[in-house]
Coordinates of C-alpha atoms in Angstrom, one line a residue:
M1 CA 73.7 -58.6 -29.9
S2 CA 74.2 -56.1 -27.6
T3 CA 73.4 -53.1 -30.7
I4 CA 69.8 -55.1 -31.1
T5 CA 69.0 -55.3 -27.4
A6 CA 70.3 -51.0 -27.0
N7 CA 67.6 -50.7 -29.9
N8 CA 65.0 -52.2 -28.1
T9 CA 65.8 -50.8 -25.4
T10 CA 65.3 -47.3 -27.2
D11 CA 61.7 -48.4 -28.8
S12 CA 60.5 -49.7 -25.5
G13 CA 61.4 -46.1 -24.1
K14 CA 59.9 -44.2 -26.7
S15 CA 56.2 -46.9 -26.6
D16 CA 56.3 -45.9 -22.7
D17 CA 56.9 -42.2 -23.3
N18 CA 53.5 -42.2 -25.7
K19 CA 51.6 -44.8 -22.9
S20 CA 52.3 -41.8 -20.4
S21 CA 51.3 -39.2 -23.1
Q22 CA 48.4 -40.7 -23.4
I23 CA 47.2 -41.6 -20.0
S24 CA 48.2 -37.8 -19.1
Q25 CA 45.3 -36.9 -21.8
E26 CA 43.1 -38.9 -20.6
L27 CA 43.4 -37.9 -17.1
K28 CA 43.1 -34.4 -18.2
E29 CA 39.9 -35.4 -20.0
R30 CA 38.5 -37.1 -17.2
A31 CA 39.3 -34.6 -14.7
E32 CA 37.1 -32.1 -17.2
R33 CA 34.8 -34.2 -17.3
N34 CA 34.5 -34.2 -13.7
R35 CA 34.8 -30.3 -13.2
Q36 CA 31.6 -30.2 -16.2
K37 CA 29.7 -32.8 -14.0
A38 CA 30.1 -30.4 -10.4
L39 CA 29.3 -27.4 -12.1
L40 CA 26.4 -29.3 -13.2
L41 CA 25.3 -30.4 -9.6
K42 CA 25.6 -26.7 -8.2
N43 CA 23.5 -25.4 -11.0
S44 CA 21.1 -28.2 -10.0
K45 CA 20.9 -27.5 -6.1
L46 CA 20.2 -23.7 -7.0
V47 CA 17.3 -25.1 -8.9
A48 CA 15.8 -28.0 -6.5
H49 CA 16.7 -24.8 -3.9
P50 CA 16.6 -21.3 -5.2
Y51 CA 16.3 -20.4 -1.3
A52 CA 18.8 -22.5 0.7
K53 CA 22.0 -20.6 2.0
G54 CA 25.1 -20.3 1.0
G55 CA 25.4 -21.0 -3.0
N56 CA 29.1 -22.0 -2.8
D57 CA 31.1 -25.2 -3.4
E58 CA 30.3 -26.5 -0.1
S59 CA 26.8 -26.9 -0.9
V60 CA 27.5 -29.7 -3.3
K61 CA 29.6 -31.8 -0.8
G62 CA 28.4 -34.9 0.1
R63 CA 25.7 -35.4 -1.8
A64 CA 26.5 -38.1 -3.8
I65 CA 25.2 -42.2 -2.3
K66 CA 25.2 -45.3 -3.1
V67 CA 22.1 -47.6 -4.0
Q68 CA 22.8 -51.1 -3.7
G69 CA 25.9 -50.5 -5.4
Q70 CA 24.9 -48.1 -8.1
R71 CA 26.8 -44.3 -7.3
V72 CA 24.0 -41.9 -7.4
I73 CA 23.1 -38.3 -6.8
D74 CA 20.8 -37.1 -4.9
S75 CA 18.6 -33.9 -7.0
G76 CA 17.2 -32.1 -4.1
G77 CA 14.2 -32.2 -5.9
G78 CA 12.6 -35.8 -4.8
F79 CA 14.8 -38.1 -7.3
L80 CA 17.7 -39.8 -7.8
I81 CA 20.0 -39.0 -10.5
E82 CA 22.4 -42.0 -12.2
E83 CA 25.9 -40.6 -12.3
N84 CA 26.7 -41.3 -15.7
D85 CA 28.4 -39.4 -19.0
D86 CA 24.9 -38.5 -19.6
L87 CA 24.1 -36.7 -16.9
E88 CA 23.6 -33.5 -18.3
K89 CA 20.9 -34.6 -20.2
A90 CA 19.1 -35.5 -16.4
M91 CA 19.6 -31.4 -15.3
I92 CA 16.9 -29.6 -14.7
N93 CA 16.9 -26.6 -17.9
I94 CA 16.0 -23.4 -16.8
I95 CA 13.7 -22.1 -19.1
T96 CA 12.1 -18.5 -19.4
E97 CA 9.9 -17.7 -21.3
P98 CA 9.0 -14.1 -22.4
A99 CA 5.7 -12.5 -21.7
P100 CA 3.1 -13.0 -23.8
L101 CA 2.5 -10.1 -26.9
I102 CA -0.6 -8.6 -27.1
N103 CA -2.0 -8.2 -30.3
E104 CA -5.6 -6.4 -29.7
L105 CA -4.5 -2.9 -29.6
L106 CA -6.6 -0.8 -27.7
C107 CA -8.7 2.5 -29.0
C108 CA -8.0 5.7 -26.8
G109 CA -11.3 7.2 -25.3
E110 CA -10.2 10.8 -26.3
C111 CA -8.6 11.0 -30.1
K112 CA -10.4 7.2 -30.6
K113 CA -6.7 6.4 -32.0
E114 CA -5.4 2.3 -31.4
F115 CA -2.5 2.4 -28.9
K116 CA -0.6 -0.6 -27.3
D117 CA 0.1 0.7 -24.1
S118 CA 0.0 3.9 -21.2
Y119 CA 0.6 5.2 -18.1
L120 CA -3.1 5.5 -17.3
L121 CA -3.8 2.2 -18.4
R122 CA -1.1 0.7 -16.7
T123 CA -1.8 2.5 -13.8
F124 CA -5.7 3.1 -13.4
E125 CA -6.9 0.7 -16.3
L126 CA -8.3 3.8 -17.9
S127 CA -8.4 3.8 -21.6
V128 CA -6.3 7.0 -23.0
C129 CA -2.6 7.3 -24.8
D130 CA -0.2 9.0 -23.5
A131 CA -0.2 11.8 -26.2
C132 CA -3.8 12.6 -24.8
R133 CA -2.8 12.4 -21.2
D134 CA -3.8 16.1 -19.2
S135 CA -2.7 15.4 -15.5
E136 CA -3.4 19.2 -14.6
D137 CA -7.0 19.0 -15.3
K138 CA -8.9 16.5 -16.5
H139 CA -6.8 13.3 -15.3
S140 CA -5.5 15.4 -12.4
L141 CA -4.9 13.6 -9.1
I142 CA -6.9 13.8 -5.8
T143 CA -6.3 12.6 -2.1
K144 CA -8.6 10.3 -0.6
S145 CA -9.7 12.3 2.4
E146 CA -10.4 15.0 -0.3
A147 CA -12.4 12.7 -2.0
K148 CA -14.3 11.6 1.0
Q149 CA -15.2 15.2 2.1
E150 CA -15.7 16.8 -1.2
Y151 CA -17.9 13.8 -3.0
L152 CA -19.0 12.3 0.6
L153 CA -17.7 9.0 0.1
R154 CA -16.7 5.7 2.3
D155 CA -14.2 3.8 2.2
Y156 CA -16.4 1.4 1.4
D157 CA -16.9 3.4 -1.6
L158 CA -13.3 3.9 -2.7
D159 CA -11.7 0.1 -1.8
K160 CA -14.8 -2.1 -1.6
R161 CA -17.4 -1.4 -4.6
E162 CA -17.0 -2.9 -7.3
P163 CA -15.2 -2.7 -9.3
A164 CA -12.4 -1.3 -6.8
L165 CA -10.8 1.8 -7.8
K166 CA -7.2 2.1 -8.4
Y167 CA -4.1 4.0 -7.2
I168 CA -1.6 5.4 -6.4
V169 CA 0.9 5.5 -3.1
R170 CA 3.2 8.9 -2.5
K171 CA 4.8 10.1 0.8
N172 CA 3.5 13.0 2.0
P173 CA 4.6 16.5 0.5
H174 CA 4.1 18.5 3.5
N175 CA 5.9 15.9 6.3
A176 CA 7.8 12.8 5.2
Q177 CA 7.1 11.6 8.7
W178 CA 3.4 11.3 8.3
G179 CA 1.8 8.4 6.7
E180 CA 1.5 7.6 2.8
M181 CA -1.4 9.5 0.9
K182 CA -3.4 7.5 -1.2
L183 CA -3.9 9.0 -4.8
Y184 CA -7.0 8.4 -7.3
L185 CA -7.8 9.5 -10.7
Q186 CA -10.4 12.8 -9.7
L187 CA -12.2 11.6 -13.1
Q188 CA -13.4 8.3 -11.5
I189 CA -13.7 9.4 -8.2
E190 CA -16.9 11.8 -9.9
R191 CA -18.0 8.8 -11.3
R192 CA -18.5 6.9 -8.3
A193 CA -19.8 9.5 -7.0
L194 CA -22.6 9.3 -9.8
D195 CA -22.7 5.6 -9.1
V196 CA -23.7 6.5 -5.3
W197 CA -25.4 9.3 -5.2
G198 CA -27.4 8.6 -8.5
S199 CA -26.8 12.3 -9.1
E200 CA -25.3 15.8 -9.0
E201 CA -28.1 17.2 -7.8
K202 CA -28.7 15.0 -5.1
L203 CA -24.9 15.0 -3.9
L204 CA -25.1 18.9 -3.6
E205 CA -28.3 18.8 -1.3
E206 CA -26.6 16.0 0.8
K207 CA -24.1 18.5 1.1
E208 CA -26.2 21.5 1.8
K209 CA -28.1 19.2 4.1
R210 CA -24.7 18.7 6.2
N211 CA -23.5 21.6 6.3
L212 CA -26.4 22.5 8.0
R213 CA -26.1 20.0 10.6
R214 CA -22.4 21.2 11.3
E215 CA -23.5 24.8 11.5
E216 CA -26.1 23.8 14.3
T217 CA -23.7 21.9 16.0
K218 CA -21.0 24.7 16.2
I219 CA -23.9 27.1 17.2
K220 CA -25.1 24.7 20.2
K221 CA -21.6 23.8 21.2
F222 CA -20.7 27.7 21.1
N223 CA -24.2 28.5 23.5
K224 CA -23.1 25.7 26.0
K225 CA -19.2 27.2 26.5
I226 CA -21.1 30.6 26.8
K227 CA -23.0 29.7 29.7
R228 CA -20.5 27.6 31.6
L229 CA -18.4 31.1 31.6
R230 CA -21.0 33.1 33.0
M231 CA -21.6 30.3 35.7
Q232 CA -18.0 30.1 36.3
V233 CA -17.8 34.4 36.7
R234 CA -21.1 34.5 39.0
S235 CA -19.6 31.5 41.4
S236 CA -16.3 33.5 42.2
L237 CA -17.8 36.8 43.0
Y238 CA -19.9 35.0 45.9
D239 CA -17.6 35.2 49.1
K240 CA -18.6 31.9 51.2
T241 CA -17.3 33.8 54.5
T242 CA -19.0 36.8 54.6
K243 CA -21.8 36.7 56.8
A244 CA -25.4 37.8 55.5
T245 CA -26.7 40.9 57.5
H246 CA -29.8 40.7 55.0
V247 CA -32.1 38.2 53.3
H248 CA -33.5 38.8 50.0
E249 CA -36.9 38.3 49.3
F250 CA -37.4 38.7 45.6
G251 CA -40.7 38.9 44.2
E252 CA -41.9 38.0 40.6
D253 CA -39.2 36.7 38.3
T254 CA -38.9 39.0 34.5
Y255 CA -38.3 36.7 31.4
N256 CA -35.4 38.7 29.2
E257 CA -36.3 37.4 25.5
D258 CA -33.2 38.9 24.1
E259 CA -30.8 37.3 26.1
D260 CA -32.7 34.3 27.4
T261 CA -32.5 36.0 30.7
Y262 CA -34.5 36.3 34.0
T263 CA -34.5 39.2 36.8
H264 CA -36.2 39.1 39.9
T265 CA -36.0 42.3 42.7
C266 CA -35.7 42.0 46.1
L267 CA -39.3 44.2 48.1
T268 CA -37.0 44.9 50.7
C269 CA -33.4 46.2 49.4
G270 CA -34.3 46.9 45.9
Y271 CA -31.6 44.5 44.4
D272 CA -32.2 43.4 41.4
E273 CA -30.9 39.5 40.2
T274 CA -30.1 38.4 36.7
Y275 CA -30.2 34.7 36.3
E276 CA -30.6 31.7 33.6
K277 CA -32.6 29.2 34.4
M278 CA -30.5 25.6 33.3

């Protein structure tokens, strides 16, 4: 009887060990499933709130709630997800769609060959391939101020008249602290000037008129400065402290056309005085 009891004890010990190993294996599997669920919950939180601060494990805490006795998880996107083994199916899948492919080929305006993409096409919407790009001459760039001065264009003609001209922004090479420069394609600037003025002849005529008006304005300003200087010099020569011992009696005025001045002579002492009439 004692032998049989010992054998039974040994068998029961083996069975207990098997059961404990099975339980530990189940616990490991359950822990792994819980870990996967936690990772999925963290990813869903980041998807629902891509601009939320943090992004660590603490952002997932407190999101499991109970509704009518059922344990659910707040997705953060306005709906609740039941906590079960099929949680992976309810998670939000992030799908990045590739950019659409352009099957149509463009024809280069210079060599007439087909091409897919080029610098001038991306930057200025000009159908010219990179092989035909001439950045030194035909496809050179021009600043906004030069375009307005050389082609008599306004800000409205460059930026608001349809279609608005494309440009690139670069730092000023003369001084980095100055404002950034807008660079336009000179070829497109010339075309816009023809649209505004109608022809190259009308543009040249307008430039000549503006140059003449500018020169006339400069001459008028110069003459005014000279007259002001003369008046200041004459007023400085007059001494108010001296007592007048003689009062001049001037005769008729004589006009000098070359100097645009008037001269009159005192009838008593013969003093000549030259002045300008303002």
